[in-house]
Coordinates of C-alpha atoms in Angstrom, one line a residue:
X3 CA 28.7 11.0 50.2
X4 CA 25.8 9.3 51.6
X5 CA 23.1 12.2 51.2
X6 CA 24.5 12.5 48.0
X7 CA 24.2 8.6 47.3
X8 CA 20.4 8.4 48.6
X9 CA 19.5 11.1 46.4
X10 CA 20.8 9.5 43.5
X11 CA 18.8 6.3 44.6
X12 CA 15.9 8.2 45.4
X13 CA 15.1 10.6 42.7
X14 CA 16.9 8.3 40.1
X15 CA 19.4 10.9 38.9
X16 CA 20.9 10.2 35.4
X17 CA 23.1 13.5 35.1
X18 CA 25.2 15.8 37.6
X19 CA 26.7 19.0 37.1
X20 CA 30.6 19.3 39.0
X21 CA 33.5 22.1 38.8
X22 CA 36.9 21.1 37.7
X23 CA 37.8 20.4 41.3
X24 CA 34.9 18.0 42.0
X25 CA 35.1 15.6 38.8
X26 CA 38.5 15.3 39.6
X27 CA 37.5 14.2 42.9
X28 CA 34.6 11.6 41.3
X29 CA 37.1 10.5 38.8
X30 CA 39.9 9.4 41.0
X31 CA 41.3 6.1 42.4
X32 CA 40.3 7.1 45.6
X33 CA 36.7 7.8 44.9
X34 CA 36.3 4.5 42.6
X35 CA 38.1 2.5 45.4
X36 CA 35.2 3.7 47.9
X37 CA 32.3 3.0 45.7
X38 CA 33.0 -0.6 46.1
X39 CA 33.1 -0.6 49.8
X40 CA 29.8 -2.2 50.6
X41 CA 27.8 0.5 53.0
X42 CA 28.1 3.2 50.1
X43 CA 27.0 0.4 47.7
X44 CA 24.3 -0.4 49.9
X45 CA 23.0 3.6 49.8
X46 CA 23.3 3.8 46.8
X47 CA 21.0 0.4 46.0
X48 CA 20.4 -0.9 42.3
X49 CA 20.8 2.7 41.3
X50 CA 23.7 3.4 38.6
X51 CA 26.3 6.6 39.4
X52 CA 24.9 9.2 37.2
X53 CA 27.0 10.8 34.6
X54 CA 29.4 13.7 35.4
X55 CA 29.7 16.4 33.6
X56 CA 32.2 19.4 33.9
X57 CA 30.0 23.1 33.7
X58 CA 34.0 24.1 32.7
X59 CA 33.4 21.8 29.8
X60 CA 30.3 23.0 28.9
X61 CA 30.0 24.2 25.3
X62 CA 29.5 28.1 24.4
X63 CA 27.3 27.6 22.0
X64 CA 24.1 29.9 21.6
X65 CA 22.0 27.3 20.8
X66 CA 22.6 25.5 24.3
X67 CA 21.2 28.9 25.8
X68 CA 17.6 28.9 27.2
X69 CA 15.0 30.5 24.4
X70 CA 17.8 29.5 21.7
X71 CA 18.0 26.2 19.5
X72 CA 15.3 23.5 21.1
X73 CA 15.9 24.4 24.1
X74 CA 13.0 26.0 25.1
X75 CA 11.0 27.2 28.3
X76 CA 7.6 25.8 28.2
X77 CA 4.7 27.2 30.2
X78 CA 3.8 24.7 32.8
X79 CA 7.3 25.0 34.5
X80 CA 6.3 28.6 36.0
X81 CA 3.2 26.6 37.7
X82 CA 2.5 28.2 41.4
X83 CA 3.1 24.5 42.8
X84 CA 5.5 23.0 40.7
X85 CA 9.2 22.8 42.1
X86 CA 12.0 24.8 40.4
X87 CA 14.3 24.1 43.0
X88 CA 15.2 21.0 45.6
X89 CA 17.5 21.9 47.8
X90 CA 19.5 19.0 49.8
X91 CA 19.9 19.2 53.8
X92 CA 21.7 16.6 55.8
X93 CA 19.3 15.4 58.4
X94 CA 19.4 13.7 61.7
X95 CA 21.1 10.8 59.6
X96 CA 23.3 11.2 56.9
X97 CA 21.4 8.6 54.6
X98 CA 18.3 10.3 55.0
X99 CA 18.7 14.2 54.0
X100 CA 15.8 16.3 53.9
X101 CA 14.5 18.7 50.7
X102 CA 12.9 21.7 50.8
X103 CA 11.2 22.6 47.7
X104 CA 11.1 26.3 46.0
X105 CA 8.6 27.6 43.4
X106 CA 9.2 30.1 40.6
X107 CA 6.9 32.6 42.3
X108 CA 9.4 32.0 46.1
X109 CA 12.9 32.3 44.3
X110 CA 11.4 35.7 42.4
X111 CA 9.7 36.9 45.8
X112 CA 13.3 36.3 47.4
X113 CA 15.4 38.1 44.7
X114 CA 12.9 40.9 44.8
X115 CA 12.8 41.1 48.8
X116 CA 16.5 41.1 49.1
X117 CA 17.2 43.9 46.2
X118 CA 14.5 46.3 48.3
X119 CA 15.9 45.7 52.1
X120 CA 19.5 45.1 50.9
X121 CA 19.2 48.6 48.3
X122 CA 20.9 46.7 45.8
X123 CA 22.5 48.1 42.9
X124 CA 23.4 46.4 39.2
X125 CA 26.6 48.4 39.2
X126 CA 27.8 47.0 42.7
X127 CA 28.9 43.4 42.6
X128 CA 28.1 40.5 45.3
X129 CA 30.7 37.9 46.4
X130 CA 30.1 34.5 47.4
X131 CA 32.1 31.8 49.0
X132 CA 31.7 29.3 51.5
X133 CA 28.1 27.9 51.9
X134 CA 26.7 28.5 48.7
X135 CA 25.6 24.9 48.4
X136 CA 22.2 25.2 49.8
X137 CA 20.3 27.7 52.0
X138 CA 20.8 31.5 51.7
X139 CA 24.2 31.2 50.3
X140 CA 22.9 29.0 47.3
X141 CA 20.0 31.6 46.2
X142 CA 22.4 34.6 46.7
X143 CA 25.3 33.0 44.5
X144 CA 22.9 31.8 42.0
X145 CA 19.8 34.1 41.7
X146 CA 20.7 37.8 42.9
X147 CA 23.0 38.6 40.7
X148 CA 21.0 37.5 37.7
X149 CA 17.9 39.0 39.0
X150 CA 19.7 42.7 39.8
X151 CA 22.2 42.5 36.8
X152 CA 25.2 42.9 38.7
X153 CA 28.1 40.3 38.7
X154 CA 28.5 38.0 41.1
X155 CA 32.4 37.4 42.7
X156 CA 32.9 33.5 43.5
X157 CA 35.6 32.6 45.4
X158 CA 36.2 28.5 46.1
X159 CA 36.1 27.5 49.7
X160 CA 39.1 25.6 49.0
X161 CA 40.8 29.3 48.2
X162 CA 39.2 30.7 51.0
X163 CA 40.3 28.4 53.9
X164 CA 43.9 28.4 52.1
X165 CA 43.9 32.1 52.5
X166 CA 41.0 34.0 53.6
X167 CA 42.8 37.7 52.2
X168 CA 42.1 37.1 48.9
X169 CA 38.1 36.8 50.0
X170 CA 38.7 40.5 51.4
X171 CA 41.1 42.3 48.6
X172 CA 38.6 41.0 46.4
X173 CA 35.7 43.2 48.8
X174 CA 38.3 45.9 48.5
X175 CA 39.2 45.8 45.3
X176 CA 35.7 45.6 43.8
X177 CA 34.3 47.9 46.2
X178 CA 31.8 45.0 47.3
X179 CA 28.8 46.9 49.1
X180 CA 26.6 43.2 49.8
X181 CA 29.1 40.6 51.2
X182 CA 27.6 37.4 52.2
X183 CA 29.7 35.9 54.8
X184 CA 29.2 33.0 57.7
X185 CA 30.2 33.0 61.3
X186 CA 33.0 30.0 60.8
X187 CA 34.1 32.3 57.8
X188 CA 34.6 34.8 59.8
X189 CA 36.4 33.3 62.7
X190 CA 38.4 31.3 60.1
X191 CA 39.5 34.9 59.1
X192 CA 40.4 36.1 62.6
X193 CA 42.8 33.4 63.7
X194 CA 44.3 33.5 60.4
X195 CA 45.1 36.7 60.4
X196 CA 46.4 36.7 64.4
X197 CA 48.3 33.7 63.4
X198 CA 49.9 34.9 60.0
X199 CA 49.5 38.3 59.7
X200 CA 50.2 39.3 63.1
X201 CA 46.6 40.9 63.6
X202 CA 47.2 43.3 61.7
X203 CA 44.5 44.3 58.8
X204 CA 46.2 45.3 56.1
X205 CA 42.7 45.9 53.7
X206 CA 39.8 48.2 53.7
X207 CA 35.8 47.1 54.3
X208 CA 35.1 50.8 54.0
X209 CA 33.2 49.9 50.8
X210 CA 31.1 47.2 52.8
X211 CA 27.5 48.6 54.0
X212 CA 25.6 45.5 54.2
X213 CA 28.5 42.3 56.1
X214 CA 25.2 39.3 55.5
X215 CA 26.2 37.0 58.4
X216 CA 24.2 34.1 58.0
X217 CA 24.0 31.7 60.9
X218 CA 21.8 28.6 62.6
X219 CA 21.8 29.8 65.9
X220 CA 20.4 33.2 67.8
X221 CA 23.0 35.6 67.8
X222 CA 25.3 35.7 70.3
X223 CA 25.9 39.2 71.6
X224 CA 30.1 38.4 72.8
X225 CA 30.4 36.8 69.4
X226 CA 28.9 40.1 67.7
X227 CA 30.9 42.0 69.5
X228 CA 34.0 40.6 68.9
X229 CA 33.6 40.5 65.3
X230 CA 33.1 44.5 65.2
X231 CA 36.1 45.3 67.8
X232 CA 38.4 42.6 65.2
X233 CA 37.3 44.7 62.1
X234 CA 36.6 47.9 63.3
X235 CA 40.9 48.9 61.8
X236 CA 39.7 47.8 58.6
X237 CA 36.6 50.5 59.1
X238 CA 34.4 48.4 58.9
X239 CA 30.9 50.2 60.1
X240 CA 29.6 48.3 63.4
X241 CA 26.0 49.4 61.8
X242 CA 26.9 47.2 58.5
X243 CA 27.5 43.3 60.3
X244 CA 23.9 42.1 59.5
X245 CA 22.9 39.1 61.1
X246 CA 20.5 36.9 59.5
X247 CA 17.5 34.9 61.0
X248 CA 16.1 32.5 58.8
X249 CA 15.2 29.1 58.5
X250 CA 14.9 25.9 55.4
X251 CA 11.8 27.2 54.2
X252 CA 12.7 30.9 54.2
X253 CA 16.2 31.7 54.5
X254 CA 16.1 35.4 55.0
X255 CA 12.8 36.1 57.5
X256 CA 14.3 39.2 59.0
X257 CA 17.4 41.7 59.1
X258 CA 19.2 44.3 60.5
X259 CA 20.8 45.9 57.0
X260 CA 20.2 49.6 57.1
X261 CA 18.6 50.6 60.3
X262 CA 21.1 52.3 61.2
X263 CA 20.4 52.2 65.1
X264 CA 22.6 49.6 67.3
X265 CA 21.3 46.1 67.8
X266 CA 18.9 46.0 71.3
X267 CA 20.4 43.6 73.6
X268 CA 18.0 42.0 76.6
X269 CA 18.8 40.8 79.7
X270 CA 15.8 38.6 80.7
X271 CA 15.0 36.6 83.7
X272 CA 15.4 33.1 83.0
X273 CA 12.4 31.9 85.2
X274 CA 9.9 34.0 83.8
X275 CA 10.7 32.8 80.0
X276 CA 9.5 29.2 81.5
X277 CA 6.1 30.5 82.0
X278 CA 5.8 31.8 78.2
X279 CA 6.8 35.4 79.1
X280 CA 9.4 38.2 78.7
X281 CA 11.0 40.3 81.8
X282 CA 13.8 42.2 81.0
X283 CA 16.1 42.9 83.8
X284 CA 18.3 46.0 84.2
X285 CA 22.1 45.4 83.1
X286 CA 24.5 43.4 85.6
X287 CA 26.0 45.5 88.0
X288 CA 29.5 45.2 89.4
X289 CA 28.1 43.5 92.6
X290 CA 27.2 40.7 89.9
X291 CA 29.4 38.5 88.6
X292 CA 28.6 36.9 84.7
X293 CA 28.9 33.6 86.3
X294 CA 26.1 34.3 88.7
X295 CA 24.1 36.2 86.1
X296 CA 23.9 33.4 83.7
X297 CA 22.3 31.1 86.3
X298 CA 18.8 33.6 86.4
X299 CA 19.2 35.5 83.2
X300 CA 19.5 35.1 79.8
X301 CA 21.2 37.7 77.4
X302 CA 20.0 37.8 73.6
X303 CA 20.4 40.2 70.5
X304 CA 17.0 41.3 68.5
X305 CA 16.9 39.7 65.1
X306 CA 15.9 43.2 63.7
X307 CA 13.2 43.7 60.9
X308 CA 10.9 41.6 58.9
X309 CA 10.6 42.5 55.3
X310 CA 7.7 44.4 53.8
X311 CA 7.0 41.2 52.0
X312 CA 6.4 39.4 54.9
X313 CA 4.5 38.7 58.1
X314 CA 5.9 37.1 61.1
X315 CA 3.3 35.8 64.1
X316 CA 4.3 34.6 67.5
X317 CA 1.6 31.5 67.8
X318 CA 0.5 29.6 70.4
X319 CA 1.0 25.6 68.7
X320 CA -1.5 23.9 70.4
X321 CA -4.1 26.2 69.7
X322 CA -2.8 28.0 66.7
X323 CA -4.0 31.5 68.4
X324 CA -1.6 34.7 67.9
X325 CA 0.3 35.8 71.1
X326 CA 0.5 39.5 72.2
X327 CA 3.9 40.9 72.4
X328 CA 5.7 40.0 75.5
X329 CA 4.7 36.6 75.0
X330 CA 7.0 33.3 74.1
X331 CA 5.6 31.0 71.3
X332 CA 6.1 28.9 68.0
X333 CA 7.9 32.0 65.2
X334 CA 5.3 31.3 62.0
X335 CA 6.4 33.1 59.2
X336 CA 4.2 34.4 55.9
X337 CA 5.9 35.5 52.6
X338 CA 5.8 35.1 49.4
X339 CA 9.9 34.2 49.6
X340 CA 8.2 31.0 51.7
X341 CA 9.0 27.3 50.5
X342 CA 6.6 24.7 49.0
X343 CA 7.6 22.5 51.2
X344 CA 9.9 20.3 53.6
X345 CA 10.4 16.6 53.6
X346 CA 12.5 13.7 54.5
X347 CA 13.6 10.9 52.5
X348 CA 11.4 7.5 53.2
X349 CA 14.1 5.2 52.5
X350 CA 13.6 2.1 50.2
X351 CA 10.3 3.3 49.1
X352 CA 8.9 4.2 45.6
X353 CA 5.6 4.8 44.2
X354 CA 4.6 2.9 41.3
X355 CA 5.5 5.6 38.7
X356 CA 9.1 5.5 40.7
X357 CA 8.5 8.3 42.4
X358 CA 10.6 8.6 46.0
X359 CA 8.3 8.6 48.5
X360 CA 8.2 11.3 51.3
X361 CA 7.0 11.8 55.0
X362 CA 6.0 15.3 54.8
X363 CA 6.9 17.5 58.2
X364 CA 3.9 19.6 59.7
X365 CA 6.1 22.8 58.0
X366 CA 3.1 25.1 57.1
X367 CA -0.1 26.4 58.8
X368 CA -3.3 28.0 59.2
X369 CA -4.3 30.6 62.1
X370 CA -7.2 29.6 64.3
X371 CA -10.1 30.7 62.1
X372 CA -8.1 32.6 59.4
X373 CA -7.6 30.7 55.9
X374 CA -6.7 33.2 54.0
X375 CA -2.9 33.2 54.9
X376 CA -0.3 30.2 55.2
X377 CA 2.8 30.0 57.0
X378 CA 5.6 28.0 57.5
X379 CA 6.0 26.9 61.0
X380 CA 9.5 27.2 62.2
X381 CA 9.6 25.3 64.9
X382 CA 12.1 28.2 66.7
X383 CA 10.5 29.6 69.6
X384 CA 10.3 34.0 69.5
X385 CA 8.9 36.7 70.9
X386 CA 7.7 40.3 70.0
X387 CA 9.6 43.3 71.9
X388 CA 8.0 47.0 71.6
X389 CA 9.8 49.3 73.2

C-alpha cells in the first residue's frame, strides 16, 4: 500500500483499473478500516482515493475500442520521448518507489527483439503468472502476445501458489513453447510437489523449448542445476531453462534461448577479480574441499547472448573508456528495447503545473568521445569471456 498511496499523491491519479479479486479487496471493511489509520493517511496527503473500476465490468462495446467512437489515437502520443508506459518499483523505502519510463519506440523494439531470439510463433501461446506487475513479466503478459498474435494464458498468482499443477497442465495442455517463469515460482513448484505429490511429475514440458527464468540476481550454478535434475522426468530439455539478465531499464539484455550448447561455468580466483580482472582456475579437485574453494574462488554461470538489437560494453565509470575482455567494469547496455528513463519519487514536492517532482538517477551515458550512442548504465558490474 504505501508505493501505491505515494503514487496516487504524486501523479494525482483520478482513475485505477483492478480485477475482480482486487476491488474486492479496496472495497472491504478491512481496507476502509486502514485508510483511516493515520501513517497511510499521511502518504496519501490531501490526495483523494481514485476511483476503482473493475476491467471485468468493463463494457463490450465497439465504440469503447481504440480507433472506434471518440476514442481516438492522436499523433503526438507516438512521440520518441514521450512516456507510454510508468512502471512502479518499490525502492529503498516503501513510500518512495521508483519509475522507469518506456517509449512507444522501447515497448515495439522489445516485442520485436523477443519474437526474433525467442522464434516466436502466432499459433503457439505464452502463459503468464506470477510477476507480471512490472518488469519483464508485465511487457510479456501485456505486449507479446498482442504484438505476435498469439494468445496469451494468465493464470492468478493466487491460483498458482494454491496449486502450482494447474500452471503446468495448462503448459501441457496448450503445448506452451515460451513459458515465462521465476525462480520463487519455481521452487514454490518443487516443494509442492515433494510435499503433495510425492515428487512425482505427473505432466509433460516436452512442448517447452524456451523455460524464461527471470531473476535479480546472477545465476546460481547449484540452483540451475537443481532445477534441470527436478524436471528432467517431465522431459523437460536442460538446453530450454533460459535464464534472464536484465535490469529496470531493459529487462531482457541478454539470453541463453536457443543456443543450444550448455551454459559455461567459471571458476575464478577471487583475488584477482579485486584487481578488475578475470582468472579462471581449473575445476576443484578431490583434494579440495567446496568449503575451502569458496574462500579463493568464485563460481558463476555466463549470462549467454546479447540480442542483435543490442550492444552491451564493459566501461570503466570513472573514465567512461571501454574495457578489453578479461576485464571487470560497470555493464552499459545500448538498445533500442532501452528505457527513457529512471527516477525516484521527491516526496512532498510539486512543480507549479502540479507536476511530481523527480531526482533523476545517473541511469544513461555517453562513451569517452563517442556521442553517437547512449546507454543505460546498470550499475551491475560484468565482464567479457572469449573462449
Amino acid at each position: 500500500m504505501p508505493p501505491l498511496l505515494a503514487t496516487i499523491r504524486e501523479f494525482k491519479i483520478t482513475y485505477m483499473l483492478v480485477d475482480a479479486h482486487s476491488d474486492e479487496i479496496f472495497r472491504s471493511k478491512m481496507m476502509e478500516g486502514a485508510m483511516r489509520s493515520t501513517v497511510l493517511r499521511a502518504l496519501l496527503g490531501n490526495a483523494n482515493m481514485p476511483a476503482i473500476l473493475n476491467v471485468g465490468r468493463a463494457p463490450k462495446s465497439p465504440k469503447h475500442m481504440l480507433g472506434r467512437g471518440s476514442f481516438k489515437f492522436l499523433s503526438q502520443w507516438a512521440e520518441p520521448k514521450r512516456p507510454a508506459l510508468v512502471m512502479q518499483f518499490t525502492g529503498a523505502q516503501a513510500s518512495t518507489p521508483q519509475y522507469v519510463t518506456y517509449s512507444h519506440k522501447a515497448i515495439l523494439g522489445f516485442c520485436s527483439q523477443q519474437k526474433g531470439d525467442f522464434q516466436m510463433l502466432a499459433t503457439q501461446p505464452v502463459i503468464a503468472s506470477v510477476r507480471a506487475y512490472n518488469g519483464y513479466g508485465l511487457l510479456h503478459c501485456t505486449m507479446i502476445g498482442v504484438y505476435v498474435g498469439c494468445a496469451t494464458l494468465l493464470l492468478s498468482p493466487v491460483d498458482f501458489f494454491a496449486n502450482p499443477l494447474v500452471w503446468f497442465d495448462l503448459v501441457q495442455r496448450y503445448k506452451v513453447k515460451d513459458a515465462f517463469t521465476t525462480l520463487p515460482m519455481l521452487q514454490h513448484a518443487m516443494n509442492f510437489i515433494t510435499a503433495y505429490a510425492s515428487g512425482r511429475l505427473q505432466f509433460s514440458l516436452h512442448s517447452v523449448r524456451n523455460l524464461i527464468l527471470a531473476t535479480e540476481e546472477r545465476v546460481d550454478p547449484a540452483t540451475y542445476a537443481r532445477i534441470r535434475d527436478f524436471f528432467a522426468s517431465a522431459r523437460l530439455d536442460e538446453m530450454s531453462i533460459n535464464p534472464l539478465y536484465g535490469t529496470l531499464m531493459n529487462p531482457c539484455i541478454s539470453t541463453r534461448a536457443y543456443l543450444g550448447v550448455s551454459p559455461l561455468t567459471l571458476r575464478l580466483d577471487l583475488h584477482a577479480m579485486r584487481r578488475g580482472k578475470v582468472v579462471a582456475l581449473p575445476p576443484i579437485t578431490e583434494m579440495e574441499s567446496p568449503e575451502e574453494a569458496e574462500l579463493h574462488s568464485l563460481t558463476l554461470q555466463d549470462s549467454g547472448k546479447v540480442s542483435g538489437s543490442t550492444m552491451v560494453a564493459i566501461v570503466d565509470p570513472l573514465t567512461r573508456q571501454a574495457l578489453p575482455a578479461g576485464s571487470i567494469g560497470e555493464v552499459w547496455v545500448c538498445s533500442h528495447s532501452n528505457a527513457l528513463r529512471k527516477q525516484m519519487l521527491v516526496p512532498g514536492g510539486a512543480t507549479a503545473a502540479g507536476r511530481p517532482v523527480m531526482n533523476g538517477s545517473n541511469a544513461t551515458g555517453f562513451l569517452d568521445g563517442a556521442k553517437d550512442y547512449e546507454f543505460v548504465r546498470t550499475n551491475d558490474l560484468g565482464f567479457l569471456y572469449l573462449q
